[in-house]
Amino acid sequence: MDDGNLLEDVAQVRRQVIALCSKKRFSAAQMFLVGSGQSPDLAPGLWEHIARSAAQAGHDPIAQAIRAEIWAAGGSHEGLTLDEAAYALKNNQAQAAIFTLESAFGLCPTRPDALALLTQAYMQQARQQQKGSRLRIDPEIAQRLTKGGVPQTPQHAMAAIDLLRYAGEIDQAQAFNAAATIAFPDDLRFVIRHARMAEQKGQFKTAITIWQQIVKGSTRYQCEAQFHLLSLYQRLERFEDAEQITAALLLSDLPLEDRIQLALKIGQRAMMLALLRALSASPPQIQNMRHQQGCAIGEALLDHGEIGLLLWLRRRRMPLGDGVKQVLDACAFGTLDGPEMPEDFDSASQIRSPDFMLPLECFAGLPATPPGWPGRRTAPGRVLLVNASLKAGGAERQFVALIKALLQAGLAPQDLHVAVFSLEKDRGRAAFLSDLAALGVEVHSLEALQVENPTLPAAVARIINALPFDLRQDVPSLWHLIQRLSPQILHGWQDRASAACGLAGVLCNVERLVLSMRNMAPNSRYDHKLSILKPLFLSLATRSNVTFTANAEAAARDYETWLSLPKGHVHPLRNIIEPATFAPLHRPYIVRQTNPDMTLGGVFRLALNKRPLLWLQTVAALRHQTDLSLRPVIFGTGPLLDPVLAEARRLGLEDLTVIQDVTDPGQIYRDMDLLLLMSRVEGLPNVLLEAQAAGLPVAACDVGGVREALQRRGAAGALLLPADIIADKAATEIAHWLPRARAAKIDPRVGFIRKNFSQTAVTDPLIQIYCGQGAAS
């Protein structure tokens, strides 16, 4: 056969293959190639044409099988690799897609379409590995795949933005989202991402504006936007707005799963129970329920600890996800060693997590501790202190102060470890990280904790998987860290960390647990999430190796009342103030005492319980009632920043300065002449102690532990205002008190702090508790 005939034969084969593919006869085209002697190594282009045509027609299995033959014949190239990765991604085979792409293009492909697919594959893998916990991404991976990148497709842009979001790189995610919004202006999903990230950054005004626009302009996303608005209004304590959104949702044609979610969100458990009671009494409605709807209801109930209701609905054959079923199976209700099965709806509604698993050691089948355990120590051993974050707050400042004091009391840095749930810098959660680094203390980020073997023992997983959502996220990483460090002391700081430490500490059999509550009890703060943990805290309170503390006598009594504990069971652990830190501020203040101008300062979070609007109104009234030249300054941030600025304009306080994210006491109190605090809820306010240590006169409302924090004797005494005072009355009392207070010597204020809030006054009794020689012995 001459060359001309050979070329004609090849051309005929090509024409026949193309014709068969146009008729979607892909298998016939493949067989024709085989019969013509055109194997993948001889005619890879024709084989790839069949694979690509089959994929475009939706015949993925055929396309993938043909690509496999080309690969086996050694005929791979970039186009084929991309097709294979896209196929794996389409079939939720994220790991296969990642391997295929990285093998061919490296860890950071320079080819844009390869980079786009790899980004999507990593995002898909993260979602597959989520398994009911918060979604987390390795920051290194997110940075590698997005640095310098541009949006290729909406799918690629969404994956890149989410990689950065869930890696904690919110600023970069916002920048990428802005580029995607320009590239794909008609895609509302990027507008939604903008709103979500604004929430994460605390840019609540921006988020509210966007969600309001979506409510008005999008039928598809209207319900989602309304739920976000409800959360924001609740967080900002804009109760009238929250009620309006709730009413709008209730009057809309909400599906059952959203109505249940709404009831849980607004704390209306009775409404949720009424909906589920009606559902469980209607077999036809359950039988006709879509699987996706049943799974959504099941996940919501599990996240809120409603284990008994899940059991009841499962017995009525409501569809549930495999994860929820596995949790219920592990709980082993109705078995010889498991809890009793509920007999009716009412009894089912009483079975809630973690209550039904208490005491934990019995439910988990842990071995009994020997008599006299853990015994007394001459030294604490290794201490692990846990807090939610290191944001710029009073409790966090005290957290750092306590660690520094413990080091100065003799604990070695290698024996003092710190763990926090989140250190996301873009969300302001690492303000004190450099302070701890300077002390030489190792800080562990629990959300980024690297664990070689993340598998939990069955008995431990049985408990953790059945916990409400927040605890289910907090406890596993803490459990793994405790296993790694083997601390003798586990010390939780504030209620959230204390709940997680209580659970993890019992499951890990830690010698001593110290649970430090930092404010008033959850019911006094109307904190629904923490209020439902009352049985857990009460169970922990009965253990001989657990000590509860609070930072004020008033707070300690409040927790005792909440938990029905005898007086003295919760022990005061006062705040620490270092007089030397504030000594350089004394002379400048004394020099300014006779100045006609003065700076009136406030140091508080811009949240409703701090009553910042009342603070502004009092300052405005004080200006009207006196001839004082006042310069108002607020140090703080929070959800009410925009309302504070608006109220200042309304009152004519255009000279108000709001300074955010400053933690250095020298900067805060350097130019201040008076501190005013008008909170409606407080523990032991750190700012009152610091201001008095700086020699400043202070005025505050009589709430929580404020009375304990004030030096009230003589001319230098602080002003204690009634808890429910109005602005005009407060201004009158301040105007009467201030001249004498401002002219007084500072020594009584400084001495009061030195005597009652020094390092040794706090650390000596705490170390005794650590050693089992104090309150818990």
mmCIF file of N, CA and C in Angstrom, residues 354-355 358 360 467 471 498-500 502-503 506 515 532-542 548 563:
data_model
loop_
_atom_site.group_PDB
_atom_site.id
_atom_site.type_symbol
_atom_site.label_atom_id
_atom_site.label_comp_id
_atom_site.label_asym_id
_atom_site.label_seq_id
_atom_site.Cartn_x
_atom_site.Cartn_y
_atom_site.Cartn_z
ATOM 1 N N PRO A 354 -26.031 18.079 76.437
ATOM 2 C CA PRO A 354 -25.363 16.873 76.914
ATOM 3 C C PRO A 354 -26.009 16.257 78.150
ATOM 4 N N ASP A 355 -27.194 16.753 78.552
ATOM 5 C CA ASP A 355 -27.796 16.330 79.819
ATOM 6 C C ASP A 355 -27.920 14.814 79.947
ATOM 7 N N LEU A 358 -24.915 12.657 81.228
ATOM 8 C CA LEU A 358 -24.283 12.932 82.515
ATOM 9 C C LEU A 358 -24.614 11.849 83.529
ATOM 10 N N LEU A 360 -20.573 11.988 82.696
ATOM 11 C CA LEU A 360 -19.892 11.613 81.457
ATOM 12 C C LEU A 360 -19.110 10.316 81.579
ATOM 13 N N LEU A 467 -22.951 16.002 70.952
ATOM 14 C CA LEU A 467 -23.009 17.310 71.595
ATOM 15 C C LEU A 467 -23.678 18.337 70.680
ATOM 16 N N LEU A 471 -20.217 23.022 71.037
ATOM 17 C CA LEU A 471 -19.337 22.140 71.803
ATOM 18 C C LEU A 471 -18.734 21.060 70.918
ATOM 19 N N SER A 498 -14.831 27.202 79.502
ATOM 20 C CA SER A 498 -15.039 26.365 80.684
ATOM 21 C C SER A 498 -15.892 25.148 80.365
ATOM 22 N N ALA A 499 -16.920 25.326 79.533
ATOM 23 C CA ALA A 499 -17.754 24.191 79.151
ATOM 24 C C ALA A 499 -16.945 23.160 78.378
ATOM 25 N N ALA A 500 -16.139 23.622 77.429
ATOM 26 C CA ALA A 500 -15.312 22.700 76.651
ATOM 27 C C ALA A 500 -14.261 22.030 77.522
ATOM 28 N N GLY A 502 -14.467 21.482 80.743
ATOM 29 C CA GLY A 502 -15.127 20.522 81.613
ATOM 30 C C GLY A 502 -15.326 19.185 80.926
ATOM 31 N N LEU A 503 -15.820 19.227 79.691
ATOM 32 C CA LEU A 503 -16.048 17.996 78.938
ATOM 33 C C LEU A 503 -14.736 17.289 78.605
ATOM 34 N N VAL A 506 -12.814 15.881 81.747
ATOM 35 C CA VAL A 506 -13.351 14.625 82.296
ATOM 36 C C VAL A 506 -13.001 13.459 81.373
ATOM 37 N N LEU A 515 -12.442 26.224 86.364
ATOM 38 C CA LEU A 515 -13.363 26.826 85.403
ATOM 39 C C LEU A 515 -13.673 28.238 85.863
ATOM 40 N N ILE A 532 -28.608 26.703 78.443
ATOM 41 C CA ILE A 532 -29.001 25.299 78.321
ATOM 42 C C ILE A 532 -27.915 24.351 78.802
ATOM 43 N N LEU A 533 -26.723 24.887 79.115
ATOM 44 C CA LEU A 533 -25.644 24.042 79.625
ATOM 45 C C LEU A 533 -25.642 23.964 81.148
ATOM 46 N N LYS A 534 -26.691 24.465 81.759
ATOM 47 C CA LYS A 534 -26.767 24.444 83.217
ATOM 48 C C LYS A 534 -26.552 23.044 83.792
ATOM 49 N N PRO A 535 -27.207 21.984 83.275
ATOM 50 C CA PRO A 535 -26.964 20.651 83.847
ATOM 51 C C PRO A 535 -25.499 20.210 83.751
ATOM 52 N N LEU A 536 -24.825 20.602 82.664
ATOM 53 C CA LEU A 536 -23.416 20.250 82.531
ATOM 54 C C LEU A 536 -22.594 20.915 83.619
ATOM 55 N N PHE A 537 -22.765 22.221 83.812
ATOM 56 C CA PHE A 537 -22.005 22.924 84.840
ATOM 57 C C PHE A 537 -22.335 22.387 86.227
ATOM 58 N N LEU A 538 -23.596 22.057 86.457
ATOM 59 C CA LEU A 538 -23.978 21.534 87.771
ATOM 60 C C LEU A 538 -23.333 20.175 88.013
ATOM 61 N N SER A 539 -23.274 19.339 86.969
ATOM 62 C CA SER A 539 -22.614 18.042 87.089
ATOM 63 C C SER A 539 -21.127 18.212 87.393
ATOM 64 N N LEU A 540 -20.486 19.169 86.729
ATOM 65 C CA LEU A 540 -19.070 19.414 86.981
ATOM 66 C C LEU A 540 -18.846 19.939 88.391
ATOM 67 N N ALA A 541 -19.794 20.721 88.887
ATOM 68 C CA ALA A 541 -19.650 21.316 90.220
ATOM 69 C C ALA A 541 -19.631 20.265 91.322
ATOM 70 N N THR A 542 -20.149 19.074 91.048
ATOM 71 C CA THR A 542 -20.186 18.026 92.075
ATOM 72 C C THR A 542 -18.876 17.246 92.155
ATOM 73 N N PHE A 548 -14.751 26.069 90.598
ATOM 74 C CA PHE A 548 -15.340 27.185 89.863
ATOM 75 C C PHE A 548 -14.839 28.493 90.470
ATOM 76 N N LEU A 563 -26.951 27.927 89.693
ATOM 77 C CA LEU A 563 -26.728 26.486 89.782
ATOM 78 C C LEU A 563 -27.242 25.883 91.089
#
